[in-house]
Coordinates of N, CA, C and O in Angstrom, one line a residue:
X1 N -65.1 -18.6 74.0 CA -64.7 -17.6 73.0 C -65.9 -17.2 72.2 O -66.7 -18.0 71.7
X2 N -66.0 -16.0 72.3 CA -67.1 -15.1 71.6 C -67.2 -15.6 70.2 O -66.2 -15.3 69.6
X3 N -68.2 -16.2 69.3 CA -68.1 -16.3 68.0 C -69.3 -15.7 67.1 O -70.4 -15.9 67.5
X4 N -69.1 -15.0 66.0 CA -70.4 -14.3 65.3 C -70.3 -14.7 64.0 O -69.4 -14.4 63.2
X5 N -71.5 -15.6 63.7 CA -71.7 -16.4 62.3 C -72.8 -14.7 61.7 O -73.7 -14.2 62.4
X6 N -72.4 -14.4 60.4 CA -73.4 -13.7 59.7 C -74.4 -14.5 58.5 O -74.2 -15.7 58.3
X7 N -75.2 -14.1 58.1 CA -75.9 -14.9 57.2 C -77.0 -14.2 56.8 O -77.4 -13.2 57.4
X8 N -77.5 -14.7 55.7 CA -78.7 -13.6 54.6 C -78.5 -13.2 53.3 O -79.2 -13.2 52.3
X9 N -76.7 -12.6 53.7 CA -76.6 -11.8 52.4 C -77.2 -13.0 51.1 O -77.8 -14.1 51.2
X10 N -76.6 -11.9 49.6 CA -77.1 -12.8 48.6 C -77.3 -11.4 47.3 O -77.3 -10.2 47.5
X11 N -77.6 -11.9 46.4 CA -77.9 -11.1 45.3 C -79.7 -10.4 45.2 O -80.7 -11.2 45.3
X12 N -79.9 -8.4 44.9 CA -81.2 -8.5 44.7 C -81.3 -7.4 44.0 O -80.4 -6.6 44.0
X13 N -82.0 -7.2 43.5 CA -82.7 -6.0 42.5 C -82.3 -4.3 43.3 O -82.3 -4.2 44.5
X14 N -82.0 -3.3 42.5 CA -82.4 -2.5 43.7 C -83.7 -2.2 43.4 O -84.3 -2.2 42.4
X15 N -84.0 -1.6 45.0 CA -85.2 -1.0 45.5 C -86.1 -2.4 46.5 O -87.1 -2.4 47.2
X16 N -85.3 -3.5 46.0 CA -85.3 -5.0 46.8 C -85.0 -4.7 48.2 O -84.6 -3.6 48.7
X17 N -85.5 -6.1 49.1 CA -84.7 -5.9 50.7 C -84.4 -7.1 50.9 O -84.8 -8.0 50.2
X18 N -83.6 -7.3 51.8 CA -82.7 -8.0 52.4 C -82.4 -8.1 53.8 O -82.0 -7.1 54.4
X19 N -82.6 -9.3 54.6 CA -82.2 -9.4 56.1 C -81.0 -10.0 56.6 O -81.1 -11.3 56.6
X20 N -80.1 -9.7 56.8 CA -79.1 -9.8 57.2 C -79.3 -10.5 59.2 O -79.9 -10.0 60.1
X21 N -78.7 -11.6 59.2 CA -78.0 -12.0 60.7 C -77.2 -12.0 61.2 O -76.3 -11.7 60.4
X22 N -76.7 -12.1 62.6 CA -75.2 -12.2 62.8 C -76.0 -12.8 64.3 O -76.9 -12.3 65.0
X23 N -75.4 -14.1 64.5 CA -75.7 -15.0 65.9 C -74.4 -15.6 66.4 O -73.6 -16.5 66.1
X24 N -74.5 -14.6 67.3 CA -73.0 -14.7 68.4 C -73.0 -15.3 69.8 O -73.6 -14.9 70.7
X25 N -72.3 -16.2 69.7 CA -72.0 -17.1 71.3 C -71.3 -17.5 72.0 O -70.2 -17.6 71.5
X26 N -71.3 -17.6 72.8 CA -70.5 -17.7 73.9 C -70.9 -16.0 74.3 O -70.0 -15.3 74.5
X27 N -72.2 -15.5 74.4 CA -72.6 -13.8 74.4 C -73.0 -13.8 75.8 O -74.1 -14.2 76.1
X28 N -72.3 -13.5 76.3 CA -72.9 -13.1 78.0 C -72.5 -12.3 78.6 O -71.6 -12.3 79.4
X29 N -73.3 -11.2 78.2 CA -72.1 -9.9 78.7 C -73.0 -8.9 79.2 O -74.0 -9.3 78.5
X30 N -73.6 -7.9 79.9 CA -74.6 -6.9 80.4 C -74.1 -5.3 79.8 O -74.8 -4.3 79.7
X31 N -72.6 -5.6 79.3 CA -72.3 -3.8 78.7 C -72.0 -4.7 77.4 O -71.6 -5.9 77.7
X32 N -72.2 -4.4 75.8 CA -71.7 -4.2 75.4 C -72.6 -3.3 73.9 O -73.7 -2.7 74.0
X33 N -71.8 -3.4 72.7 CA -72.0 -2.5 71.9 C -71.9 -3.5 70.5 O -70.7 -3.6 70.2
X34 N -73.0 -4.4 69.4 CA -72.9 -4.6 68.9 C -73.7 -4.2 67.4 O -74.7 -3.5 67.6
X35 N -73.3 -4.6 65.8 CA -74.0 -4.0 65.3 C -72.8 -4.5 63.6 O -72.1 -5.5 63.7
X36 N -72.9 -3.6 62.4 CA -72.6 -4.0 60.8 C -71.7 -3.2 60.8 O -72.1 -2.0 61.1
X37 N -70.8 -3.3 60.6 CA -70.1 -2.5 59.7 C -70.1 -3.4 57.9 O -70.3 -4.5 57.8
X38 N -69.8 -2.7 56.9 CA -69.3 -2.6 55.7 C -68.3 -2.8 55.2 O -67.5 -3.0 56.1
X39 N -67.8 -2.8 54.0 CA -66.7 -2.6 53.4 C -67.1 -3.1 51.7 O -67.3 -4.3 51.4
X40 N -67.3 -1.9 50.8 CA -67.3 -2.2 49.4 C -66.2 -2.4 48.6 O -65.1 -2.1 49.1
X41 N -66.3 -2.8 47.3 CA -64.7 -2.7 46.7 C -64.2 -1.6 46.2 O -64.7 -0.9 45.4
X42 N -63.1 -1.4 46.9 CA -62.4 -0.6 46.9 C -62.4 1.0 47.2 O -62.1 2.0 46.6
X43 N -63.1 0.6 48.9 CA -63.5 1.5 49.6 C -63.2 1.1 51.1 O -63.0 -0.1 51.5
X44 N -63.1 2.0 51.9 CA -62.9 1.4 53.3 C -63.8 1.4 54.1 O -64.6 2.4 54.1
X45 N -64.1 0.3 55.1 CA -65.0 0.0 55.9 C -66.0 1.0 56.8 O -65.7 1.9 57.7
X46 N -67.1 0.7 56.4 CA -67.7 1.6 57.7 C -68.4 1.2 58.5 O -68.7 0.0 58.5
X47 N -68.8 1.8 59.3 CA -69.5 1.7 60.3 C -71.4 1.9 59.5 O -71.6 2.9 58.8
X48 N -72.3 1.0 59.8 CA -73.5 0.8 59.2 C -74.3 0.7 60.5 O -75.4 0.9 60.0
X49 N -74.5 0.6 61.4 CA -75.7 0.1 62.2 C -75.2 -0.6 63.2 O -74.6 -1.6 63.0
X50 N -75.4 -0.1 64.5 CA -75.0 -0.5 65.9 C -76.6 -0.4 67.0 O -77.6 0.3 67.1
X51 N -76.2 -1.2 67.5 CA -76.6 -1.6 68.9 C -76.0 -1.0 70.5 O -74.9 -1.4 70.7
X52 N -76.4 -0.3 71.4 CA -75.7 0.0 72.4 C -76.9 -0.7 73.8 O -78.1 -0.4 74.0
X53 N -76.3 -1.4 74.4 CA -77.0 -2.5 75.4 C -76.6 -1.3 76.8 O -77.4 -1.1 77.7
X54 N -75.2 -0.6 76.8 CA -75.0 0.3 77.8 C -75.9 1.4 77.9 O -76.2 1.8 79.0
X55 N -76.5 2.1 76.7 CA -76.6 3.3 76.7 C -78.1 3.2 75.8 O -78.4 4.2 75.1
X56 N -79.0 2.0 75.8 CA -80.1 1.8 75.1 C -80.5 2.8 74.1 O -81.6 3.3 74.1
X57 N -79.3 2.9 72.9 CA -79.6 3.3 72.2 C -79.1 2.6 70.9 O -78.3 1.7 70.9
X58 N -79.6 3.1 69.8 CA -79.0 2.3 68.1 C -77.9 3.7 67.6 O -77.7 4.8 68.1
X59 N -77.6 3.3 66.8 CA -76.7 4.1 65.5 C -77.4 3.8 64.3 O -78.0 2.8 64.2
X60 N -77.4 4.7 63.4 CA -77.1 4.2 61.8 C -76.1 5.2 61.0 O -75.9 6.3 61.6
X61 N -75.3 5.0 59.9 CA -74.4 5.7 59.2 C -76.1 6.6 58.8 O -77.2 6.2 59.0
X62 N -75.6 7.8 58.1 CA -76.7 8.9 57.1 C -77.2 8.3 56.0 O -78.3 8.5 55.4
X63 N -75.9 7.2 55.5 CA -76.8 7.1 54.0 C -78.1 5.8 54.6 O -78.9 5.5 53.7
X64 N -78.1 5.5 55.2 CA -78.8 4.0 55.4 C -80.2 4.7 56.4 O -81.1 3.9 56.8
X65 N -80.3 5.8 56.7 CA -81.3 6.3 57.6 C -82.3 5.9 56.8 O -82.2 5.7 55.6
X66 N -83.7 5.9 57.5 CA -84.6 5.4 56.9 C -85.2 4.2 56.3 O -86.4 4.2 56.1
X67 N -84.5 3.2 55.8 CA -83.9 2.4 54.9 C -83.8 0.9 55.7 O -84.6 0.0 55.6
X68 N -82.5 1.0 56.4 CA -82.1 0.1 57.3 C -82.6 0.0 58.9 O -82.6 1.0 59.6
X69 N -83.0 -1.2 59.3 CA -83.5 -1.2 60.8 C -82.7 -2.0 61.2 O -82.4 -2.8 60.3
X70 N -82.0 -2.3 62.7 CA -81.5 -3.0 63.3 C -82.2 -3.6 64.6 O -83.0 -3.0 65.3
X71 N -81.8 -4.8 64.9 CA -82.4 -5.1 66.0 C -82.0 -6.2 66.8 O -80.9 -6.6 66.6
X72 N -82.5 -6.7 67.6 CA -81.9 -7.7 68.3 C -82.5 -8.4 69.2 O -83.2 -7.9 70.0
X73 N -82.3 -10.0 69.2 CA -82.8 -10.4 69.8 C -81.9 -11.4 71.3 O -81.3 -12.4 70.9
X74 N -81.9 -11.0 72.5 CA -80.9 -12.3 73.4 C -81.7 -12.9 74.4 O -82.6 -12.5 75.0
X75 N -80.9 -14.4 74.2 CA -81.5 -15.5 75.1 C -79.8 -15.8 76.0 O -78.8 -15.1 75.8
X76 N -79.9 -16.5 76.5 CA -78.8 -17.1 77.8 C -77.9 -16.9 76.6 O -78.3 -17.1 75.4
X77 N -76.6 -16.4 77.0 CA -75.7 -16.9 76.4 C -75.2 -16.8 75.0 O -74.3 -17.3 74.4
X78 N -76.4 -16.1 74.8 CA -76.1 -15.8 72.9 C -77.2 -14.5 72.4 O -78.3 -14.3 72.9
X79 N -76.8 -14.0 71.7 CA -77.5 -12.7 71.1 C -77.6 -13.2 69.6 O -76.7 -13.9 69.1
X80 N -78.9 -12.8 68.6 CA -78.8 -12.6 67.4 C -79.2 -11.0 67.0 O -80.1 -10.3 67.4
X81 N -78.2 -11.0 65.9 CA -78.9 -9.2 65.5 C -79.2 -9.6 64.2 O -78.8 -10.4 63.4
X82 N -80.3 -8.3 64.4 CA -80.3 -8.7 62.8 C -80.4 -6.6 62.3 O -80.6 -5.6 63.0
X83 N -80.2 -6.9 60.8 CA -80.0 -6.0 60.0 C -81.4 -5.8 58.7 O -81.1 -6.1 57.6
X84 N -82.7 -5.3 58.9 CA -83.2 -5.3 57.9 C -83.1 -4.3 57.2 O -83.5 -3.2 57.6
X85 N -82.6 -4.4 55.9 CA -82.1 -3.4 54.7 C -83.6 -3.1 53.7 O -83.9 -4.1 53.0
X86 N -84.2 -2.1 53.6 CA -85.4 -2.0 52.7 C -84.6 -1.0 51.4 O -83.4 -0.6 51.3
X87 N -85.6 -1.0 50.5 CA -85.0 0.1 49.5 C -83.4 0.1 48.9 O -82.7 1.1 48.7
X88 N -83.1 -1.3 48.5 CA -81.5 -1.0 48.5 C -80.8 -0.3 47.7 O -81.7 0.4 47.2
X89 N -79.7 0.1 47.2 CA -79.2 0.6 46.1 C -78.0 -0.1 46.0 O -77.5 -0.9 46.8
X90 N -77.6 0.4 44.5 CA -75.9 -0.6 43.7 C -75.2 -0.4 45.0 O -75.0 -1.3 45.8
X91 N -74.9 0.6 45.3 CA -74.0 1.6 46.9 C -74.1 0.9 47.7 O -73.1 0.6 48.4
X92 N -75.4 0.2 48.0 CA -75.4 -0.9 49.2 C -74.4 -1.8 49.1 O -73.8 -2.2 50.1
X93 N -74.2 -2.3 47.8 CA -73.5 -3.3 47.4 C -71.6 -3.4 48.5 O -70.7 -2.6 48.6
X94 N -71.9 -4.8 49.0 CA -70.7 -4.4 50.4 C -70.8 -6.1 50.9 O -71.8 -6.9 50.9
X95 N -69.4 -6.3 51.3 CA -69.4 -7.0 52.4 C -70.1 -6.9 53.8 O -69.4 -6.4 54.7
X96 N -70.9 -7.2 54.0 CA -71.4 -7.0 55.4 C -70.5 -7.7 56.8 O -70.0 -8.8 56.8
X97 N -70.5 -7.1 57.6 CA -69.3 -7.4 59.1 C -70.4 -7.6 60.3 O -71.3 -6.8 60.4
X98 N -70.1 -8.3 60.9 CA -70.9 -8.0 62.7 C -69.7 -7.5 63.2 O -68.5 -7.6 62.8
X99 N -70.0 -7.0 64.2 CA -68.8 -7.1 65.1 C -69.5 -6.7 66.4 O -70.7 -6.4 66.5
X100 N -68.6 -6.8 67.6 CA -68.7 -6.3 69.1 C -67.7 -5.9 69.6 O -66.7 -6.5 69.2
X101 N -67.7 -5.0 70.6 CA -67.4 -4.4 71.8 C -67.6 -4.9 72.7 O -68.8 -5.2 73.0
X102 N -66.6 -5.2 73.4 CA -67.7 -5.6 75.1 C -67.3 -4.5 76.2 O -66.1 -4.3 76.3
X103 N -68.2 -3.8 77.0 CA -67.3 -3.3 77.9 C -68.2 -2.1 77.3 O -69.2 -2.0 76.7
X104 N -67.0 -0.8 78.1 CA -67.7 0.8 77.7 C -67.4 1.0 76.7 O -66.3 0.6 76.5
X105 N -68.1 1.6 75.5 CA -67.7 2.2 74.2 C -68.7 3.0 74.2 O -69.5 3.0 75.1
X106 N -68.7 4.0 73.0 CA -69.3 5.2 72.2 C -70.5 4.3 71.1 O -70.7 3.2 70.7
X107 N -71.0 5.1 70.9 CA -71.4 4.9 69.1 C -71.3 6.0 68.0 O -72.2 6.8 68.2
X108 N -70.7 6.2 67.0 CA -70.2 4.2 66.5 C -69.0 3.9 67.2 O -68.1 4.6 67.6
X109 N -69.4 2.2 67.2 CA -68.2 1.7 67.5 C -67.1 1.9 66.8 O -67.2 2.0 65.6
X110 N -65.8 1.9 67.3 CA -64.7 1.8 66.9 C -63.9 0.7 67.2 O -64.1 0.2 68.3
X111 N -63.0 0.2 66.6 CA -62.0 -0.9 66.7 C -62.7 -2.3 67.8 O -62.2 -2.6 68.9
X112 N -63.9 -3.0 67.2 CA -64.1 -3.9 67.5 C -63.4 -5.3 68.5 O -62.4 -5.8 67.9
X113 N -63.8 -5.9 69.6 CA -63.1 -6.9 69.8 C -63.3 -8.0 68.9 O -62.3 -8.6 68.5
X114 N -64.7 -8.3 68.6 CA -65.1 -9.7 67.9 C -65.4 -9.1 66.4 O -65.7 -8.1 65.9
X115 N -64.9 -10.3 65.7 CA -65.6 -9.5 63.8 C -66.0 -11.1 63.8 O -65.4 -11.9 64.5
X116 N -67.2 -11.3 62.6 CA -67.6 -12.4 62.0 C -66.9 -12.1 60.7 O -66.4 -11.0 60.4
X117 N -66.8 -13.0 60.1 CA -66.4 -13.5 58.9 C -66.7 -12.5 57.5 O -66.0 -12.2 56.6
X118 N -67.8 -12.3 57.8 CA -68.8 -11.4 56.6 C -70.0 -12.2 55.5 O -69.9 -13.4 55.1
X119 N -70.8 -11.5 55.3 CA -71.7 -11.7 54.2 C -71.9 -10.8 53.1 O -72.2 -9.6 53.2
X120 N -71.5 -11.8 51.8 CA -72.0 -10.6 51.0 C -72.9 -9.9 50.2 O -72.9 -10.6 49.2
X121 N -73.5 -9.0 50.1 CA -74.8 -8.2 49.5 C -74.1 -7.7 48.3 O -72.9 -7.3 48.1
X122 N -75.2 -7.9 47.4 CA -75.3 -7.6 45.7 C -76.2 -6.9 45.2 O -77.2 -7.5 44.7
X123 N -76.2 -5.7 45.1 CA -77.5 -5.1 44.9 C -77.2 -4.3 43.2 O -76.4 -3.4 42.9
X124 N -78.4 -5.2 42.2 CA -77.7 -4.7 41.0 C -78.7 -3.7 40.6 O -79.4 -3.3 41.6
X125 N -79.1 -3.2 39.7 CA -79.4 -1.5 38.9 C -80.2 -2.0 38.2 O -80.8 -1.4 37.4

């Protein structure tokens, strides 16, 4: 069973950075589509930064252009991504999500198979 631990988040200044993990296993797959989604309070989740292994390309949402880099690293059997966030803002301020796709998808992803747990990012003023 596919599992995705995140890790990083934490409290920082803005204009601070932050790296964000997500190390998923049981990962043995040749298509799939991983990457962050969000969710602040009392707002609904988005889509932040993907991975496409089908279609060798990334995503980012508009507001994170420039700012945020994604990336990834896989060995046998497991993938880690990581999320580096530069320049943050309060706005950043979010639950962070991994998730995956396995199989054919778009970017952005939609309706994930796998979600981790989350981490959360603090970015104060």
């Amino acid at each position: 069973e596919v599992q995705l631990v995140e890790s990083g988040g934490g409290l920082v200044q803005a204009g601070g950075s932050l790296t964000l993990s997500c190390a998923a296993s049981e990962f043995d797959f040749d298509h799939y589509g991983i990457g962050w989604f969000r969710q602040a309070p009392g707002k609904e989740r988005e889509g932040v930064a993907f991975i496409s292994s089908t279609i060798g390309k990334t995503y980012y949402v508009d507001s994170v252009k420039g700012r945020f880099t994604i990336s990834s690293d896989a060995a046998k059997n497991k993938i880690t991504v990581y999320l580096q966030m530069n320049s943050l803002k309060p706005e950043d301020t979010a639950v962070y999500y991994c998730a995956a796709v396995i199989g054919p998808h778009f970017l952005p992803l939609k309706s994930p198979d796998y979600w981790g747990k989350g981490t959360l990012v603090t970015v104060s003023s």
